[in-house]
mmCIF file of C-alpha atoms and ligand atoms in Angstrom:
data_model
loop_
_atom_site.group_PDB
_atom_site.id
_atom_site.type_symbol
_atom_site.label_atom_id
_atom_site.label_comp_id
_atom_site.label_asym_id
_atom_site.label_seq_id
_atom_site.Cartn_x
_atom_site.Cartn_y
_atom_site.Cartn_z
ATOM 1 C CA UNK A 10 -3.086 0.199 5.028
ATOM 2 C CA UNK A 11 0.212 -1.511 5.627
ATOM 3 C CA UNK A 12 3.042 -1.664 3.112
ATOM 4 C CA UNK A 13 6.093 -3.885 3.509
ATOM 5 C CA UNK A 14 9.399 -2.542 2.202
ATOM 6 C CA UNK A 15 11.740 -5.257 0.980
ATOM 7 C CA UNK A 16 14.655 -5.670 -1.371
ATOM 8 C CA UNK A 17 18.319 -6.542 -1.603
ATOM 9 C CA UNK A 18 20.651 -5.232 1.109
ATOM 10 C CA UNK A 19 21.785 -1.580 0.820
ATOM 11 C CA UNK A 20 19.198 -0.438 -1.684
ATOM 12 C CA UNK A 21 17.997 2.370 0.610
ATOM 13 C CA UNK A 22 15.056 0.686 2.359
ATOM 14 C CA UNK A 23 15.862 2.137 5.751
ATOM 15 C CA UNK A 24 16.646 5.542 4.262
ATOM 16 C CA UNK A 25 13.244 5.521 2.572
ATOM 17 C CA UNK A 26 11.542 4.251 5.737
ATOM 18 C CA UNK A 27 12.986 7.180 7.713
ATOM 19 C CA UNK A 28 11.868 9.622 5.041
ATOM 20 C CA UNK A 29 8.327 8.253 5.055
ATOM 21 C CA UNK A 30 7.821 7.807 8.781
ATOM 22 C CA UNK A 31 10.250 10.266 10.335
ATOM 23 C CA UNK A 32 11.875 7.384 12.227
ATOM 24 C CA UNK A 33 15.508 7.697 13.266
ATOM 25 C CA UNK A 34 17.923 5.688 11.118
ATOM 26 C CA UNK A 35 18.591 2.159 12.430
ATOM 27 C CA UNK A 36 21.798 1.360 14.323
ATOM 28 C CA UNK A 37 24.693 0.763 11.984
ATOM 29 C CA UNK A 38 25.910 -2.822 11.785
ATOM 30 C CA UNK A 39 24.260 -5.959 13.073
ATOM 31 C CA UNK A 40 21.150 -7.612 11.716
ATOM 32 C CA UNK A 41 18.271 -5.188 11.946
ATOM 33 C CA UNK A 42 14.967 -6.039 13.503
ATOM 34 C CA UNK A 43 11.862 -5.345 11.459
ATOM 35 C CA UNK A 44 10.474 -1.904 12.268
ATOM 36 C CA UNK A 45 6.978 -0.553 11.847
ATOM 37 C CA UNK A 46 6.386 3.167 11.334
ATOM 38 C CA UNK A 47 3.510 5.419 10.489
ATOM 39 C CA UNK A 48 3.329 7.988 7.696
ATOM 40 C CA UNK A 49 0.764 10.745 7.890
ATOM 41 C CA UNK A 50 -1.021 11.089 4.565
ATOM 42 C CA UNK A 51 -0.628 14.674 3.318
ATOM 43 C CA UNK A 52 -3.965 15.946 2.053
ATOM 44 C CA UNK A 53 -4.530 19.662 1.330
ATOM 45 C CA UNK A 54 -8.286 19.046 1.530
ATOM 46 C CA UNK A 55 -7.987 18.103 5.199
ATOM 47 C CA UNK A 56 -5.897 21.228 5.850
ATOM 48 C CA UNK A 57 -8.611 23.316 4.242
ATOM 49 C CA UNK A 58 -11.380 21.693 6.279
ATOM 50 C CA UNK A 59 -9.336 22.181 9.410
ATOM 51 C CA UNK A 60 -8.916 25.898 8.628
ATOM 52 C CA UNK A 61 -12.686 26.102 8.217
ATOM 53 C CA UNK A 62 -13.673 24.294 11.437
ATOM 54 C CA UNK A 63 -10.700 25.147 13.660
ATOM 55 C CA UNK A 64 -11.139 21.874 15.548
ATOM 56 C CA UNK A 65 -9.229 20.915 18.692
ATOM 57 C CA UNK A 66 -7.624 18.098 16.727
ATOM 58 C CA UNK A 67 -6.835 17.369 13.090
ATOM 59 C CA UNK A 68 -6.097 13.751 12.269
ATOM 60 C CA UNK A 69 -4.770 12.726 8.870
ATOM 61 C CA UNK A 70 -5.161 9.248 7.414
ATOM 62 C CA UNK A 71 -2.107 7.088 7.998
ATOM 63 C CA UNK A 72 -0.185 4.414 6.147
ATOM 64 C CA UNK A 73 1.980 1.902 7.990
ATOM 65 C CA UNK A 74 5.334 0.946 6.568
ATOM 66 C CA UNK A 75 7.418 -2.017 7.625
ATOM 67 C CA UNK A 76 11.195 -1.960 7.206
ATOM 68 C CA UNK A 77 12.814 -5.388 7.104
ATOM 69 C CA UNK A 78 16.431 -6.390 6.669
ATOM 70 C CA UNK A 79 17.727 -7.100 3.185
ATOM 71 C CA UNK A 80 16.975 -10.313 1.354
ATOM 72 C CA UNK A 81 19.498 -12.263 -0.704
ATOM 73 C CA UNK A 82 18.951 -14.256 -3.848
ATOM 74 C CA UNK A 83 17.990 -17.866 -3.089
ATOM 75 C CA UNK A 84 16.670 -17.081 0.383
ATOM 76 C CA UNK A 85 13.023 -16.890 -0.474
ATOM 77 C CA UNK A 86 11.679 -20.372 -0.024
ATOM 78 C CA UNK A 87 13.117 -20.770 3.479
ATOM 79 C CA UNK A 88 14.667 -17.786 5.160
ATOM 80 C CA UNK A 89 12.662 -14.961 3.620
ATOM 81 C CA UNK A 90 11.465 -12.688 6.436
ATOM 82 C CA UNK A 91 7.998 -13.562 5.364
ATOM 83 C CA UNK A 92 5.933 -13.003 8.453
ATOM 84 C CA UNK A 93 6.344 -9.238 8.332
ATOM 85 C CA UNK A 94 5.489 -9.157 4.660
ATOM 86 C CA UNK A 95 2.583 -11.591 4.803
ATOM 87 C CA UNK A 96 0.479 -9.235 6.908
ATOM 88 C CA UNK A 97 1.084 -6.322 4.526
ATOM 89 C CA UNK A 98 -1.607 -5.168 2.073
ATOM 90 C CA UNK A 99 1.016 -4.431 -0.547
ATOM 91 C CA UNK A 100 4.743 -4.917 -0.993
ATOM 92 C CA UNK A 101 7.183 -2.218 -1.980
ATOM 93 C CA UNK A 102 10.353 -3.518 -3.605
ATOM 94 C CA UNK A 103 13.060 -0.910 -3.067
ATOM 95 C CA UNK A 104 15.365 -1.263 -6.064
ATOM 96 C CA UNK A 105 18.932 -0.039 -6.272
ATOM 97 C CA UNK A 106 19.122 2.831 -8.750
ATOM 98 C CA UNK A 107 21.986 4.881 -7.314
ATOM 99 C CA UNK A 108 25.598 4.257 -8.297
ATOM 100 C CA UNK A 109 27.992 4.593 -5.397
ATOM 101 C CA UNK A 110 31.286 2.732 -5.290
ATOM 102 C CA UNK A 111 31.362 3.121 -1.524
ATOM 103 C CA UNK A 112 28.113 1.154 -1.202
ATOM 104 C CA UNK A 113 28.554 -2.072 -3.183
ATOM 105 C CA UNK A 114 25.454 -3.779 -4.540
ATOM 106 C CA UNK A 115 25.244 -7.534 -3.898
ATOM 107 C CA UNK A 116 23.894 -8.147 -7.396
ATOM 108 C CA UNK A 117 26.752 -6.349 -9.147
ATOM 109 C CA UNK A 118 26.212 -3.437 -11.530
ATOM 110 C CA UNK A 119 23.138 -1.283 -11.071
ATOM 111 C CA UNK A 120 20.317 -2.816 -13.144
ATOM 112 C CA UNK A 121 16.794 -2.171 -11.851
ATOM 113 C CA UNK A 122 15.045 -4.428 -14.387
ATOM 114 C CA UNK A 123 17.268 -7.377 -13.478
ATOM 115 C CA UNK A 124 16.682 -6.842 -9.741
ATOM 116 C CA UNK A 125 12.915 -6.555 -10.190
ATOM 117 C CA UNK A 126 12.894 -9.860 -12.096
ATOM 118 C CA UNK A 127 15.168 -11.615 -9.590
ATOM 119 C CA UNK A 128 13.129 -10.560 -6.589
ATOM 120 C CA UNK A 129 9.881 -11.480 -8.337
ATOM 121 C CA UNK A 130 11.261 -14.993 -8.783
ATOM 122 C CA UNK A 131 12.064 -15.108 -5.070
ATOM 123 C CA UNK A 132 8.443 -14.279 -4.236
ATOM 124 C CA UNK A 133 7.235 -16.868 -6.733
ATOM 125 C CA UNK A 134 9.508 -19.541 -5.218
ATOM 126 C CA UNK A 135 8.284 -18.749 -1.708
ATOM 127 C CA UNK A 136 4.671 -19.162 -2.859
ATOM 128 C CA UNK A 137 5.533 -22.302 -4.794
ATOM 129 C CA UNK A 138 6.780 -23.968 -1.617
ATOM 130 C CA UNK A 139 3.564 -23.129 0.212
ATOM 131 C CA UNK A 140 1.252 -24.191 -2.629
ATOM 132 C CA UNK A 141 3.075 -27.477 -3.129
ATOM 133 C CA UNK A 142 2.907 -28.409 0.561
ATOM 134 C CA UNK A 143 -0.770 -27.621 0.800
ATOM 135 C CA UNK A 144 -1.544 -29.548 -2.396
ATOM 136 C CA UNK A 145 0.173 -32.653 -1.008
ATOM 137 C CA UNK A 146 -1.987 -32.563 2.122
ATOM 138 C CA UNK A 147 -5.194 -31.770 0.238
ATOM 139 C CA UNK A 148 -4.589 -34.502 -2.287
ATOM 140 C CA UNK A 149 -4.535 -37.063 0.518
ATOM 141 C CA UNK A 150 -7.644 -35.780 2.225
ATOM 142 C CA UNK A 151 -9.595 -35.522 -1.044
ATOM 143 C CA UNK A 152 -8.830 -39.179 -1.772
ATOM 144 C CA UNK A 153 -9.994 -40.166 1.701
ATOM 145 C CA UNK A 154 -12.962 -37.906 2.365
ATOM 146 C CA UNK A 155 -14.121 -36.524 -1.003
ATOM 147 C CA UNK A 156 -15.114 -33.207 0.538
ATOM 148 C CA UNK A 157 -16.319 -30.763 -2.070
ATOM 149 C CA UNK A 158 -14.663 -27.876 -0.299
ATOM 150 C CA UNK A 159 -11.252 -29.553 -0.361
ATOM 151 C CA UNK A 160 -11.759 -30.425 -4.012
ATOM 152 C CA UNK A 161 -12.342 -26.763 -4.886
ATOM 153 C CA UNK A 162 -9.330 -25.633 -2.915
ATOM 154 C CA UNK A 163 -7.189 -28.259 -4.569
ATOM 155 C CA UNK A 164 -8.236 -27.141 -8.049
ATOM 156 C CA UNK A 165 -7.536 -23.546 -7.165
ATOM 157 C CA UNK A 166 -4.096 -24.305 -5.760
ATOM 158 C CA UNK A 167 -3.244 -26.353 -8.845
ATOM 159 C CA UNK A 168 -4.161 -23.338 -10.977
ATOM 160 C CA UNK A 169 -1.776 -21.288 -8.820
ATOM 161 C CA UNK A 170 0.982 -23.871 -8.942
ATOM 162 C CA UNK A 171 0.824 -24.033 -12.728
ATOM 163 C CA UNK A 172 1.428 -20.302 -12.939
ATOM 164 C CA UNK A 173 4.168 -20.342 -10.321
ATOM 165 C CA UNK A 174 5.963 -23.142 -12.179
ATOM 166 C CA UNK A 175 6.105 -20.837 -15.204
ATOM 167 C CA UNK A 176 7.521 -18.052 -12.993
ATOM 168 C CA UNK A 177 4.260 -16.107 -13.261
ATOM 169 C CA UNK A 178 3.335 -14.142 -10.109
ATOM 170 C CA UNK A 179 -0.173 -14.809 -8.815
ATOM 171 C CA UNK A 180 -1.166 -11.155 -9.136
ATOM 172 C CA UNK A 181 -1.103 -11.698 -12.915
ATOM 173 C CA UNK A 182 -3.911 -14.274 -12.738
ATOM 174 C CA UNK A 183 -7.615 -13.593 -12.646
ATOM 175 C CA UNK A 184 -9.593 -15.007 -9.752
ATOM 176 C CA UNK A 185 -13.312 -15.071 -9.033
ATOM 177 C CA UNK A 186 -14.578 -13.518 -5.819
ATOM 178 C CA UNK A 187 -14.898 -16.955 -4.281
ATOM 179 C CA UNK A 188 -11.358 -17.889 -5.283
ATOM 180 C CA UNK A 189 -10.035 -14.635 -3.878
ATOM 181 C CA UNK A 190 -11.724 -15.446 -0.590
ATOM 182 C CA UNK A 191 -10.239 -18.929 -0.530
ATOM 183 C CA UNK A 192 -6.768 -17.604 -1.281
ATOM 184 C CA UNK A 193 -6.776 -15.073 1.536
ATOM 185 C CA UNK A 194 -5.556 -17.477 4.207
ATOM 186 C CA UNK A 195 -2.447 -18.400 2.242
ATOM 187 C CA UNK A 196 -1.130 -14.817 2.185
ATOM 188 C CA UNK A 197 0.772 -15.526 -1.019
ATOM 189 C CA UNK A 198 3.441 -12.895 -1.577
ATOM 190 C CA UNK A 199 3.317 -12.829 -5.377
ATOM 191 C CA UNK A 200 -0.404 -12.139 -5.116
ATOM 192 C CA UNK A 201 0.088 -8.883 -3.234
ATOM 193 C CA UNK A 202 0.017 -5.628 -5.199
ATOM 194 C CA UNK A 203 3.567 -4.532 -5.943
ATOM 195 C CA UNK A 204 5.062 -1.089 -5.733
ATOM 196 C CA UNK A 205 8.480 -0.916 -7.375
ATOM 197 C CA UNK A 206 10.476 1.947 -5.862
ATOM 198 C CA UNK A 207 13.595 2.870 -7.792
ATOM 199 C CA UNK A 208 15.990 4.655 -5.454
ATOM 200 C CA UNK A 209 18.187 6.729 -7.741
ATOM 201 C CA UNK A 210 20.872 9.356 -7.275
ATOM 202 C CA UNK A 211 19.825 12.972 -7.015
ATOM 203 C CA UNK A 212 22.432 13.604 -9.714
ATOM 204 C CA UNK A 213 20.246 11.537 -12.064
ATOM 205 C CA UNK A 214 17.531 14.192 -12.134
ATOM 206 C CA UNK A 215 16.910 13.681 -15.848
ATOM 207 C CA UNK A 216 16.518 9.934 -15.315
ATOM 208 C CA UNK A 217 14.153 10.571 -12.412
ATOM 209 C CA UNK A 218 12.073 12.886 -14.566
ATOM 210 C CA UNK A 219 11.893 10.145 -17.194
ATOM 211 C CA UNK A 220 10.269 7.764 -14.723
ATOM 212 C CA UNK A 221 10.062 3.985 -15.166
ATOM 213 C CA UNK A 222 11.189 3.842 -18.846
ATOM 214 C CA UNK A 223 14.415 5.698 -17.974
ATOM 215 C CA UNK A 224 15.295 2.774 -15.705
ATOM 216 C CA UNK A 225 14.300 0.046 -18.172
ATOM 217 C CA UNK A 226 11.087 -0.646 -16.279
ATOM 218 C CA UNK A 227 8.404 0.308 -18.802
ATOM 219 C CA UNK A 228 7.300 -3.336 -18.992
ATOM 220 C CA UNK A 229 6.681 -3.396 -15.233
ATOM 221 C CA UNK A 230 4.268 -0.466 -15.383
ATOM 222 C CA UNK A 231 2.015 -2.454 -17.730
ATOM 223 C CA UNK A 232 1.689 -5.440 -15.365
ATOM 224 C CA UNK A 233 -1.462 -5.980 -13.300
ATOM 225 C CA UNK A 234 -1.456 -4.566 -9.756
ATOM 226 C CA UNK A 235 1.962 -2.990 -10.235
ATOM 227 C CA UNK A 236 3.106 0.626 -9.880
ATOM 228 C CA UNK A 237 6.555 2.129 -10.346
ATOM 229 C CA UNK A 238 7.817 5.159 -8.416
ATOM 230 C CA UNK A 239 11.254 6.668 -9.030
ATOM 231 C CA UNK A 240 12.770 8.821 -6.304
ATOM 232 C CA UNK A 241 15.954 9.709 -4.513
ATOM 233 C CA UNK A 242 15.515 8.718 -0.894
ATOM 234 C CA UNK A 243 18.660 10.233 0.570
ATOM 235 C CA UNK A 244 18.362 13.731 -0.850
ATOM 236 C CA UNK A 245 14.612 13.817 -0.238
ATOM 237 C CA UNK A 246 15.259 12.796 3.355
ATOM 238 C CA UNK A 247 17.594 15.767 3.693
ATOM 239 C CA UNK A 248 15.132 18.126 2.008
ATOM 240 C CA UNK A 249 12.350 16.966 4.314
ATOM 241 C CA UNK A 250 14.337 18.387 7.253
ATOM 242 C CA UNK A 251 14.219 21.928 5.798
ATOM 243 C CA UNK A 252 11.644 24.649 6.345
ATOM 244 C CA UNK A 253 8.749 24.429 3.890
ATOM 245 C CA UNK A 254 9.712 27.259 1.503
ATOM 246 C CA UNK A 255 13.385 26.340 1.562
ATOM 247 C CA UNK A 256 12.401 22.771 0.806
ATOM 248 C CA UNK A 257 10.252 23.685 -2.178
ATOM 249 C CA UNK A 258 12.977 25.961 -3.569
ATOM 250 C CA UNK A 259 15.461 23.103 -3.283
ATOM 251 C CA UNK A 260 13.044 20.656 -4.925
ATOM 252 C CA UNK A 261 12.434 23.078 -7.785
ATOM 253 C CA UNK A 262 16.182 23.358 -8.288
ATOM 254 C CA UNK A 263 16.483 19.566 -8.534
ATOM 255 C CA UNK A 264 13.414 19.276 -10.762
ATOM 256 C CA UNK A 265 11.436 17.310 -8.172
ATOM 257 C CA UNK A 266 7.814 18.193 -8.867
ATOM 258 C CA UNK A 267 6.274 16.403 -5.897
ATOM 259 C CA UNK A 268 7.842 15.211 -2.609
ATOM 260 C CA UNK A 269 8.648 11.499 -2.358
ATOM 261 C CA UNK A 270 6.184 10.944 0.491
ATOM 262 C CA UNK A 271 3.303 12.288 -1.601
ATOM 263 C CA UNK A 272 4.281 10.178 -4.590
ATOM 264 C CA UNK A 273 4.691 7.010 -2.551
ATOM 265 C CA UNK A 274 1.336 7.500 -0.901
ATOM 266 C CA UNK A 275 -0.490 8.362 -4.086
ATOM 267 C CA UNK A 276 0.921 5.295 -5.837
ATOM 268 C CA UNK A 277 -0.053 3.159 -2.823
ATOM 269 C CA UNK A 278 -3.638 4.455 -2.860
ATOM 270 C CA UNK A 279 -3.881 3.832 -6.610
ATOM 271 C CA UNK A 280 -2.396 0.371 -6.256
ATOM 272 C CA UNK A 281 -4.788 -0.652 -3.503
ATOM 273 C CA UNK A 282 -7.801 1.151 -4.943
ATOM 274 C CA UNK A 283 -8.162 3.339 -1.845
ATOM 275 C CA UNK A 284 -9.929 6.689 -1.450
ATOM 276 C CA UNK A 285 -10.442 9.124 1.449
ATOM 277 C CA UNK A 286 -13.522 10.556 3.035
ATOM 278 C CA UNK A 287 -13.691 13.106 5.843
ATOM 279 C CA UNK A 288 -15.489 13.698 9.106
ATOM 280 C CA UNK A 289 -15.610 17.262 10.456
ATOM 281 C CA UNK A 290 -16.585 19.085 13.634
ATOM 282 C CA UNK A 291 -15.380 21.473 16.345
ATOM 283 C CA UNK A 292 -13.744 18.572 18.098
ATOM 284 C CA UNK A 293 -11.944 16.854 15.272
ATOM 285 C CA UNK A 294 -11.455 16.973 11.509
ATOM 286 C CA UNK A 295 -10.250 13.689 10.209
ATOM 287 C CA UNK A 296 -9.460 11.793 7.003
ATOM 288 C CA UNK A 297 -10.332 8.099 6.655
ATOM 289 C CA UNK A 298 -9.137 5.544 4.147
ATOM 290 C CA UNK A 299 -11.462 3.018 2.516
ATOM 291 C CA UNK A 300 -11.449 0.913 -0.631
ATOM 292 C CA UNK A 301 -13.152 2.411 -3.664
ATOM 293 C CA UNK A 302 -16.637 0.946 -3.898
ATOM 294 C CA UNK A 303 -17.215 0.760 -0.117
ATOM 295 C CA UNK A 304 -20.836 1.425 0.845
ATOM 296 C CA UNK A 305 -21.924 3.906 3.500
ATOM 297 C CA UNK A 306 -22.546 1.375 6.236
ATOM 298 C CA UNK A 307 -19.128 -0.348 6.250
ATOM 299 C CA UNK A 308 -17.549 3.087 5.729
ATOM 300 C CA UNK A 309 -19.185 4.126 9.010
ATOM 301 C CA UNK A 310 -17.489 1.073 10.520
ATOM 302 C CA UNK A 311 -14.112 2.562 9.618
ATOM 303 C CA UNK A 312 -14.936 5.382 12.046
ATOM 304 C CA UNK A 313 -16.531 3.298 14.798
ATOM 305 C CA UNK A 314 -18.084 -0.158 14.996
ATOM 306 C CA UNK A 315 -21.133 1.345 16.806
ATOM 307 C CA UNK A 316 -21.756 3.590 13.807
ATOM 308 C CA UNK A 317 -21.848 0.581 11.509
ATOM 309 C CA UNK A 318 -24.034 -1.483 13.840
ATOM 310 C CA UNK A 319 -26.512 1.300 14.564
ATOM 311 C CA UNK A 320 -26.281 2.932 11.136
ATOM 312 C CA UNK A 321 -29.342 5.047 10.292
ATOM 313 C CA UNK A 322 -28.178 7.241 7.416
ATOM 314 C CA UNK A 323 -25.300 9.307 6.113
ATOM 315 C CA UNK A 324 -25.602 13.076 5.851
ATOM 316 C CA UNK A 325 -22.991 14.166 3.382
ATOM 317 C CA UNK A 326 -21.656 16.807 1.098
ATOM 318 C CA UNK A 327 -18.902 16.671 -1.531
ATOM 319 C CA UNK A 328 -15.687 18.391 -0.435
ATOM 320 C CA UNK A 329 -15.819 20.944 -3.278
ATOM 321 C CA UNK A 330 -19.420 21.865 -2.434
ATOM 322 C CA UNK A 331 -18.607 22.339 1.243
ATOM 323 C CA UNK A 332 -15.631 24.577 0.484
ATOM 324 C CA UNK A 333 -17.649 26.575 -2.051
ATOM 325 C CA UNK A 334 -20.574 27.044 0.344
ATOM 326 C CA UNK A 335 -18.376 27.792 3.354
ATOM 327 C CA UNK A 336 -20.380 25.882 5.951
ATOM 328 C CA UNK A 337 -22.519 22.825 6.572
ATOM 329 C CA UNK A 338 -25.606 25.017 7.077
ATOM 330 C CA UNK A 339 -25.017 26.819 3.781
ATOM 331 C CA UNK A 340 -24.867 23.440 2.028
ATOM 332 C CA UNK A 341 -28.248 22.630 3.480
ATOM 333 C CA UNK A 342 -29.603 25.913 2.060
ATOM 334 C CA UNK A 343 -27.994 25.308 -1.341
ATOM 335 C CA UNK A 344 -29.365 21.785 -1.491
ATOM 336 C CA UNK A 345 -25.907 20.215 -1.827
ATOM 337 C CA UNK A 346 -26.266 18.423 1.511
ATOM 338 C CA UNK A 347 -27.624 14.947 0.852
ATOM 339 C CA UNK A 348 -29.097 12.123 2.869
ATOM 340 C CA UNK A 349 -27.938 8.694 1.772
ATOM 341 C CA UNK A 350 -28.787 5.186 2.937
ATOM 342 C CA UNK A 351 -26.582 2.241 3.832
ATOM 343 C CA UNK A 352 -26.034 1.175 0.209
ATOM 344 C CA UNK A 353 -24.705 4.498 -1.023
ATOM 345 C CA UNK A 354 -21.235 4.052 -2.532
ATOM 346 C CA UNK A 355 -18.921 6.532 -0.816
ATOM 347 C CA UNK A 356 -16.899 8.801 -3.126
ATOM 348 C CA UNK A 357 -13.440 10.236 -2.715
ATOM 349 C CA UNK A 358 -13.726 13.551 -0.859
ATOM 350 C CA UNK A 359 -17.169 13.009 0.645
ATOM 351 C CA UNK A 360 -17.555 14.821 3.965
ATOM 352 C CA UNK A 361 -19.846 12.648 6.044
ATOM 353 C CA UNK A 362 -21.840 12.888 9.230
ATOM 354 C CA UNK A 363 -23.075 9.408 10.123
ATOM 355 C CA UNK A 364 -26.430 9.223 11.938
ATOM 356 C CA UNK A 365 -26.611 6.179 14.135
ATOM 357 C CA UNK A 366 -28.379 4.796 17.188
ATOM 358 C CA UNK A 367 -27.245 2.035 19.505
HETATM 359 N N1 LIG B 421 24.531 7.763 -3.078
HETATM 360 C C1 LIG B 421 23.397 7.383 -2.503
HETATM 361 N N2 LIG B 421 23.465 6.594 -1.419
HETATM 362 C C2 LIG B 421 22.317 6.198 -0.838
HETATM 363 C C3 LIG B 421 21.050 6.598 -1.335
HETATM 364 N N3 LIG B 421 20.082 6.029 -0.548
HETATM 365 C C4 LIG B 421 20.738 5.315 0.391
HETATM 366 N N4 LIG B 421 22.091 5.422 0.223
HETATM 367 C C5 LIG B 421 23.146 4.820 1.047
HETATM 368 O O1 LIG B 421 23.136 3.414 0.909
HETATM 369 C C6 LIG B 421 23.474 2.787 2.146
HETATM 370 C C7 LIG B 421 22.390 1.783 2.524
HETATM 371 O O2 LIG B 421 21.179 2.496 2.810
HETATM 372 P P1 LIG B 421 20.045 1.853 3.734
HETATM 373 O O3 LIG B 421 18.896 2.773 3.686
HETATM 374 O O4 LIG B 421 20.576 1.463 5.064
HETATM 375 O O5 LIG B 421 19.741 0.540 2.863
HETATM 376 P P2 LIG B 421 18.978 -0.810 3.279
HETATM 377 O O6 LIG B 421 20.035 -1.809 3.583
HETATM 378 O O7 LIG B 421 18.236 -1.170 2.034
HETATM 379 O O8 LIG B 421 18.083 -0.509 4.446
HETATM 380 C C8 LIG B 421 23.628 3.898 3.164
HETATM 381 O O9 LIG B 421 25.002 4.164 3.286
HETATM 382 C C9 LIG B 421 22.907 5.070 2.519
HETATM 383 O O10 LIG B 421 23.431 6.303 2.930
HETATM 384 C C10 LIG B 421 20.995 7.461 -2.489
HETATM 385 O O11 LIG B 421 19.928 7.856 -2.988
HETATM 386 N N5 LIG B 421 22.210 7.816 -3.022
HETATM 387 MG MG1 LIG B 422 17.807 -1.426 6.237
#
């Protein structure tokens, strides 16, 4: 799972990136290069399994974040640092929520709703340029060759263009499975699921507790494939440096119920429809990320391509059952251990041993 952080300059993208990935802050001054970092997904279930198996290695699921330099209004169609964002599964728009005279905001007064709308238009304009160019080419080739495939693509892109002309992001449209497949190659930005991250001041604890509506973003939460997270990147970055109990005392004092990393990751999983399953053993306990609805065979492929190719069956037990029983063998005795075939739809928290032969 890869998530691209973007937004206006000085909204706290790099501060958030450091908080999520533990990366050192970028050098001050100069145009920053895009950076990729990895966040370990906190999951108490994996900790519990690890305590049970005492494996040599415990490996959490990971999420990749990309930190790019700030984007200005009007840059989208041409100079938008698109390549880094195009390969992302979702985009996270880091929105200025903190007021600080020492850090001027290019868009003027702090107004999250305005910035969300402005940046959305930038994404729409970038996609518009791409759709228009492709339509021009397709139009010519359809006239010449009358290929059915081109015809279908042309119709689809016209549907997209119509929406984009009305400033409607593509994620608001409904597409059939076939259309979704056809659209994949275009990597349209306004089609990607959107996480709006409001970076507010720690002094605004009451606003933060109020969530999206407190920042005038209640409308955004109702949009398709959109999630809103409100946090305070700088203070949470500082808290993350503390010892665990000191950190939770500090969070309690500020009224922060859940650390920013947890909230970002949870929102990302929800947004992308992802779940986790586990593999366990003396060697390694590990969490894996898949899309909800994935069947056992492709889920095995997340672990190893040999397991998918030579898939025989999945031996599995629900996390709660395993913890309650205390061991794999006890699950077998209790009858909670199940054998499932390749078409079984994997559930969040399944602990799986894939049987395979190659
Ligand atoms: N007051 C305040 N300042 C912040 C906060 N988050 C970031 N900043 C400051 O805003 C400036 C820009 O932050 P940075 O993360 O580099 O923003 P970027 O340009 O979006 O990557 C830095 O001086 C940060 O210290 C915050 O929550 N509160
Ligand atoms: Mg930055």
